[in-house]
Coordinates of C-alpha atoms and ligand atoms in Angstrom, one line a residue:
X138 CA 0.0 0.0 0.0
X139 CA 1.2 3.5 -0.9
X140 CA 0.5 6.4 1.3
X141 CA 1.2 10.1 1.3
X142 CA 1.5 12.7 4.0
X143 CA -0.8 15.6 3.5
X144 CA -0.2 18.8 5.4
X145 CA -2.6 21.8 5.4
X146 CA -0.9 24.9 7.0
X147 CA -3.6 27.4 7.8
X148 CA -3.5 30.7 9.6
X149 CA -4.9 29.1 12.8
X150 CA -4.5 25.4 12.6
X151 CA -2.2 22.9 10.8
X152 CA -3.6 19.6 9.8
X153 CA -1.4 16.5 9.1
X154 CA -2.8 13.4 7.6
X155 CA -1.8 10.1 6.1
X156 CA -3.9 9.2 3.1
X157 CA -4.0 6.2 0.7
X158 CA -3.9 6.4 -3.1
X159 CA -7.7 6.2 -2.9
X160 CA -7.9 9.2 -0.7
X161 CA -8.8 7.3 2.5
X162 CA -7.4 9.0 5.7
X163 CA -5.6 6.5 7.9
X164 CA -4.5 8.8 10.7
X165 CA -4.7 12.6 11.4
X166 CA -3.3 15.2 13.7
X167 CA -4.2 18.9 14.2
X168 CA -1.9 21.4 15.8
X169 CA -2.0 25.1 16.3
X170 CA 0.0 27.0 13.6
X171 CA 0.3 30.2 15.7
X172 CA 2.0 28.5 18.6
X173 CA 4.6 27.4 16.1
X174 CA 4.9 30.8 14.5
X175 CA 5.2 32.6 17.9
X176 CA 8.3 30.6 18.8
X177 CA 10.5 32.6 16.5
X178 CA 11.1 33.5 12.9
X179 CA 13.4 30.7 12.0
X180 CA 11.6 28.0 14.0
X181 CA 8.3 27.5 12.1
X182 CA 9.6 24.9 9.7
X183 CA 11.6 23.1 12.4
X184 CA 8.5 22.9 14.6
X185 CA 6.4 21.6 11.7
X186 CA 9.0 19.0 11.0
X187 CA 9.1 18.0 14.6
X188 CA 5.3 17.6 14.6
X189 CA 5.4 15.5 11.5
X190 CA 8.2 13.3 13.0
X191 CA 6.3 12.9 16.3
X192 CA 3.2 12.0 14.3
X193 CA 5.0 9.4 12.3
X194 CA 6.6 7.9 15.4
X195 CA 3.3 7.7 17.3
X196 CA 2.4 4.1 18.1
X197 CA -1.1 4.5 16.7
X198 CA 0.2 5.9 13.5
X199 CA 2.8 3.2 13.2
X200 CA 0.1 0.6 13.6
X201 CA -2.1 2.3 11.0
X202 CA 0.6 2.4 8.4
X203 CA 2.3 -0.9 9.1
X204 CA 3.7 -2.4 6.0
X205 CA 2.9 0.6 3.8
X206 CA 5.2 2.8 1.8
X207 CA 5.3 6.5 2.4
X208 CA 5.8 7.9 -1.1
X209 CA 5.9 11.6 -0.5
X210 CA 4.5 14.8 1.1
X211 CA 1.9 17.2 -0.2
X212 CA 1.8 20.6 1.5
X213 CA -1.0 23.2 1.2
X214 CA -0.2 26.6 2.7
X215 CA -2.3 29.7 3.2
X216 CA -0.5 32.2 1.0
X217 CA 1.1 33.0 -2.3
X218 CA 3.5 30.2 -3.5
X219 CA 6.2 29.8 -6.0
X220 CA 5.5 26.3 -7.4
X221 CA 8.6 26.2 -9.6
X222 CA 11.0 26.8 -6.8
X223 CA 8.9 25.4 -4.0
X224 CA 8.9 28.5 -1.9
X225 CA 6.3 30.4 0.1
X226 CA 6.4 33.9 -1.5
X227 CA 4.1 35.6 1.0
X228 CA 1.6 34.4 3.6
X229 CA -0.4 37.4 5.0
X230 CA -1.7 35.5 8.0
X231 CA 1.2 33.3 9.1
X232 CA 4.1 35.0 10.8
X233 CA 7.6 34.5 9.5
X234 CA 7.2 32.1 6.6
X235 CA 7.7 34.6 3.8
X236 CA 10.4 33.4 1.4
X237 CA 10.7 30.0 3.1
X238 CA 12.0 27.3 0.7
X239 CA 9.6 24.8 2.2
X240 CA 9.8 22.1 -0.5
X241 CA 13.6 21.9 -0.3
X242 CA 13.5 21.8 3.5
X243 CA 11.0 18.9 3.7
X244 CA 12.7 17.0 0.8
X245 CA 16.0 17.1 2.6
X246 CA 14.5 16.3 6.0
X247 CA 12.4 13.3 4.9
X248 CA 14.2 12.2 1.7
X249 CA 10.8 12.2 0.0
X250 CA 9.3 14.0 -3.0
X251 CA 7.4 17.1 -1.9
X252 CA 4.7 19.1 -3.7
X253 CA 3.5 22.5 -2.5
X254 CA 0.3 24.3 -3.4
X255 CA -1.9 27.2 -2.1
X256 CA -4.2 25.9 0.6
X257 CA -7.5 26.8 -1.2
X258 CA -6.2 25.2 -4.4
X259 CA -5.3 22.1 -2.5
X260 CA -8.9 22.2 -1.0
X261 CA -10.4 22.4 -4.5
X262 CA -8.3 19.4 -5.6
X263 CA -9.5 17.5 -2.6
X264 CA -13.1 18.0 -3.7
X265 CA -12.2 16.8 -7.1
X266 CA -10.2 13.8 -5.9
X267 CA -12.6 12.4 -3.3
X268 CA -15.2 15.0 -2.5
X269 CA -18.4 16.6 -3.8
X270 CA -16.7 17.3 -7.2
X271 CA -15.6 13.7 -8.0
X272 CA -18.0 13.4 -10.9
X273 CA -17.5 16.9 -12.2
X274 CA -14.8 18.4 -14.4
X275 CA -15.5 22.1 -14.3
X276 CA -16.3 23.7 -11.0
X277 CA -15.1 26.3 -8.5
X278 CA -14.7 25.8 -4.8
X279 CA -15.2 28.5 -2.2
X280 CA -13.8 28.1 1.3
X281 CA -15.7 30.1 3.8
X282 CA -13.6 30.4 6.9
X283 CA -11.8 33.3 8.7
X284 CA -11.2 34.6 5.2
X285 CA -12.7 33.6 1.8
X286 CA -10.5 31.5 -0.5
X287 CA -11.2 29.5 -3.6
X288 CA -9.9 27.2 -6.3
X289 CA -10.9 26.2 -9.8
X290 CA -11.0 22.8 -11.4
X291 CA -10.9 23.2 -15.2
X292 CA -11.3 20.2 -17.5
X293 CA -10.7 17.9 -14.6
X294 CA -7.4 19.5 -13.5
X295 CA -6.5 22.1 -10.9
X296 CA -6.0 25.5 -12.4
X297 CA -2.6 26.5 -10.9
X298 CA -3.4 30.2 -10.6
X299 CA -4.1 32.6 -7.8
X300 CA -8.0 32.4 -7.9
X301 CA -8.3 35.1 -5.2
X302 CA -12.1 35.1 -5.3
X303 CA -12.1 36.8 -1.9
X304 CA -10.7 39.9 -3.5
X305 CA -13.1 40.4 -6.4
X306 CA -14.8 43.7 -5.9
X307 CA -18.5 43.6 -5.2
X308 CA -19.0 47.1 -3.7
X309 CA -16.8 49.8 -5.4
X310 CA -16.9 52.1 -2.5
X311 CA -17.2 49.4 0.1
X312 CA -15.5 48.3 3.3
X313 CA -11.7 48.5 3.5
X314 CA -9.9 45.1 2.9
X315 CA -6.6 44.2 4.5
X316 CA -5.3 43.5 0.9
X317 CA -5.4 47.3 0.4
X318 CA -8.5 47.6 -1.7
X319 CA -12.1 48.4 -0.9
X320 CA -15.3 46.4 -1.3
X321 CA -13.7 42.9 -1.7
X322 CA -16.0 39.9 -1.4
X323 CA -14.0 38.7 1.7
X324 CA -15.0 41.9 3.5
X325 CA -18.6 40.9 3.2
X326 CA -18.5 37.1 3.2
X327 CA -16.1 35.6 5.7
X328 CA -15.7 34.9 9.4
X329 CA -13.9 38.2 9.8
X330 CA -16.8 40.0 7.9
X331 CA -19.4 38.4 10.2
X332 CA -17.6 39.7 13.3
X333 CA -17.1 43.2 11.8
X334 CA -20.7 43.4 10.8
X335 CA -22.0 42.3 14.2
X336 CA -19.8 44.7 16.1
X337 CA -20.6 47.7 13.8
X338 CA -24.3 47.0 14.2
X339 CA -24.1 46.8 18.0
X340 CA -22.0 50.0 18.2
X341 CA -24.7 51.8 16.2
X342 CA -27.4 50.6 18.7
X343 CA -29.1 47.8 16.8
X344 CA -31.0 45.7 19.4
X345 CA -29.7 42.1 19.5
X346 CA -29.1 39.3 21.9
X347 CA -25.5 39.4 20.7
X348 CA -25.1 42.4 23.0
X349 CA -25.4 40.1 26.0
X350 CA -22.7 37.7 24.9
X351 CA -19.1 37.5 26.1
X352 CA -19.9 39.0 29.5
X353 CA -21.1 42.1 27.8
X354 CA -17.8 42.6 25.9
X355 CA -19.2 42.2 22.4
X356 CA -15.7 42.8 20.9
X357 CA -15.1 39.2 21.7
X358 CA -17.9 38.0 19.3
X359 CA -16.9 35.0 17.1
X360 CA -18.7 33.8 14.0
X361 CA -19.8 30.7 16.0
X362 CA -21.6 32.9 18.5
X363 CA -23.4 34.8 15.7
X364 CA -24.3 31.3 14.3
X365 CA -25.8 30.1 17.5
X366 CA -27.7 33.4 18.1
X367 CA -29.1 33.1 14.6
X368 CA -30.3 29.6 15.3
X369 CA -32.0 31.0 18.5
X370 CA -33.9 33.4 16.3
X371 CA -31.9 36.6 16.8
X372 CA -32.8 39.0 13.9
X373 CA -29.5 40.7 13.6
X374 CA -27.6 37.4 13.5
X375 CA -30.0 35.9 10.9
X376 CA -29.6 39.1 8.8
X377 CA -25.8 38.9 9.0
X378 CA -25.8 35.3 7.5
X379 CA -28.4 36.3 4.9
X380 CA -26.1 39.1 3.9
X381 CA -23.2 36.7 3.6
X382 CA -25.4 34.7 1.2
X383 CA -26.3 37.8 -0.7
X384 CA -22.7 38.8 -1.4
X385 CA -21.5 35.3 -2.1
X386 CA -24.3 35.1 -4.6
X387 CA -23.1 38.2 -6.4
X388 CA -19.5 36.9 -6.4
X389 CA -20.6 33.6 -7.7
X390 CA -22.6 35.1 -10.5
X391 CA -19.5 36.8 -11.8
X392 CA -17.7 33.4 -11.9
X393 CA -20.7 31.7 -13.6
X394 CA -20.5 34.4 -16.3
X395 CA -16.8 33.9 -16.9
X396 CA -16.2 30.2 -16.5
X397 CA -18.0 27.2 -18.0
X398 CA -19.2 25.6 -14.7
X399 CA -21.0 22.5 -13.8
X400 CA -21.0 23.2 -10.1
X401 CA -20.0 25.6 -7.3
X402 CA -18.9 23.8 -4.2
X403 CA -18.9 25.7 -0.9
X404 CA -16.8 24.5 2.0
X405 CA -14.6 25.8 4.8
X406 CA -15.0 26.2 8.6
X407 CA -18.3 28.0 8.4
X408 CA -20.1 25.5 6.3
X409 CA -22.2 24.5 9.3
X410 CA -24.2 27.7 8.7
X411 CA -25.2 26.5 5.2
X412 CA -29.0 26.7 6.0
X413 CA -28.6 30.3 7.1
X414 CA -27.2 31.6 3.8
X415 CA -27.8 29.1 1.0
X416 CA -31.3 30.3 0.0
X417 CA -30.2 33.9 -0.5
X418 CA -27.0 32.9 -2.1
X419 CA -28.7 30.7 -4.7
X420 CA -31.4 33.3 -5.5
X421 CA -28.8 36.1 -5.9
X422 CA -26.3 34.0 -8.0
X423 CA -28.9 32.7 -10.4
X424 CA -30.8 36.0 -10.7
X425 CA -27.6 37.8 -11.8
X426 CA -26.1 35.2 -14.1
X427 CA -26.6 34.9 -17.8
X428 CA -29.6 32.6 -18.0
X429 CA -28.3 30.0 -20.5
X430 CA -25.4 29.3 -18.1
X431 CA -27.3 28.6 -15.0
X432 CA -29.7 25.8 -16.0
X433 CA -27.2 23.0 -15.3
X434 CA -25.2 24.4 -12.5
X435 CA -25.4 22.8 -9.1
X436 CA -24.5 24.6 -5.9
X437 CA -23.1 21.9 -3.6
X438 CA -22.1 21.7 0.0
X439 CA -18.6 20.3 0.6
X440 CA -18.7 16.8 1.9
X441 CA -15.2 17.1 3.5
X442 CA -15.5 20.2 5.6
X443 CA -12.1 21.2 7.1
X444 CA -10.2 18.2 5.8
X445 CA -10.3 18.8 2.1
X446 CA -7.1 20.8 2.2
X447 CA -4.9 18.2 3.7
X448 CA -6.5 15.4 1.7
X449 CA -6.1 17.5 -1.5
X450 CA -2.4 18.1 -0.7
X451 CA -1.9 14.4 -0.4
X452 CA -3.8 13.9 -3.7
X453 CA -1.6 16.4 -5.5
X454 CA 1.4 14.4 -4.4
X455 CA 0.0 11.3 -5.9
X456 CA -1.0 13.3 -9.0
X457 CA 2.6 14.5 -9.3
X458 CA 4.0 11.0 -9.0
X459 CA 1.7 9.6 -11.6
X460 CA 2.5 12.4 -14.1
X461 CA 6.2 11.9 -13.5
X462 CA 5.8 8.1 -14.1
X463 CA 4.0 8.9 -17.3
X464 CA 6.9 11.1 -18.5
X465 CA 9.5 8.5 -17.6
X466 CA 7.7 5.7 -19.3
Ligands
ZN205 ZN1 -9.2 42.4 -0.7

C-alpha cells in the first residue's frame, strides 16, 4: 500500500494526515499554527518538521501504516506560493514564513518528493479527488472560513493560478480590505466580515441578543456565537448570515458568467451555517447570471468540511508522482 503525508498549513491550525492512493485517511493530527509561529522567525519549519516526525513515530500511526510505503509529502499553505522553486512567497496570516523554501526543507529532512500548493487550491483538488466534485470536471470551490478562499477545477485538472475570489470587488466604495483595496467579497462574506458586521451594528445601537454575549464585551464575538444566536432566532444574527449569502451570490454570479461551470462547491470552517445563507446565495447567484449558463449548475455543500485541504495536498502528491511516471515511461 502506498500512502502520502498531507499537510494543510492554515492561519490558525495545521492539519497533518496520512492518506492512501484512494484518498482514505488512515491517521490525522491537528496542531496550532500560531503557537509554532510565535516561537521565533526561523523555527516555524523546524516545529512543523518535529510535529510530522512525532506524528509518524506515534504508536497508533505506526500501527495504522504498518507495511505501507510513504511515497511523498503534499503541502498546502495559506499564501502565495512559487511552485517552480517550492517557496512560500508571502503568507499574509502566518508570521515569519515569507520566502521559506519549504519544499527543499521537507525534501531534505524526509528524503521524499514534496509538492506544495496554495491551501485553497489544495482544498479544491481534494473536492475533485474524493469530495463533492468527484463526478464533475469544471467547477469552482469557495472556502468560507476566517477569510474567503477558492480554487478552480478546469477540464478535470487544478488551475494553478491565484484564484483570489475573496478579492473580487462587489462594492466599489465598500469596506476596506486588508489587501489594500475596498469592497472585496471577503470583507462581506467571511468569518472576519461576520464579526465586523456584528460589532458595527451593536455599536450603532441595533438591538440584538448578541449584545449580551461574552460577559457584555461584544468585541469578543466570534462567527460561532453569531451562528448560535441566529439559530436561536436573533434577527441581527440571521440578517448577517443572509447578507453573507447575498454577497456570495453576487461573487458567484461573476464566476458563472466567466467560466463554464457544472458546479459551485462551498466548504470551509463556516459550512455548518449552510442553511442560514444558501437560499439567499442561490437566489442572488442565479438572478444575476446569464440565464443559459445557470440551467445545469449545481451549488453543492462540501462533503469534506475542514479536511479537504490536507487530503487534497496528499492527492496532489499522488498526482505529481503519476504524471512523472508517465513522462519516464
Ligand atoms: Zn481584498
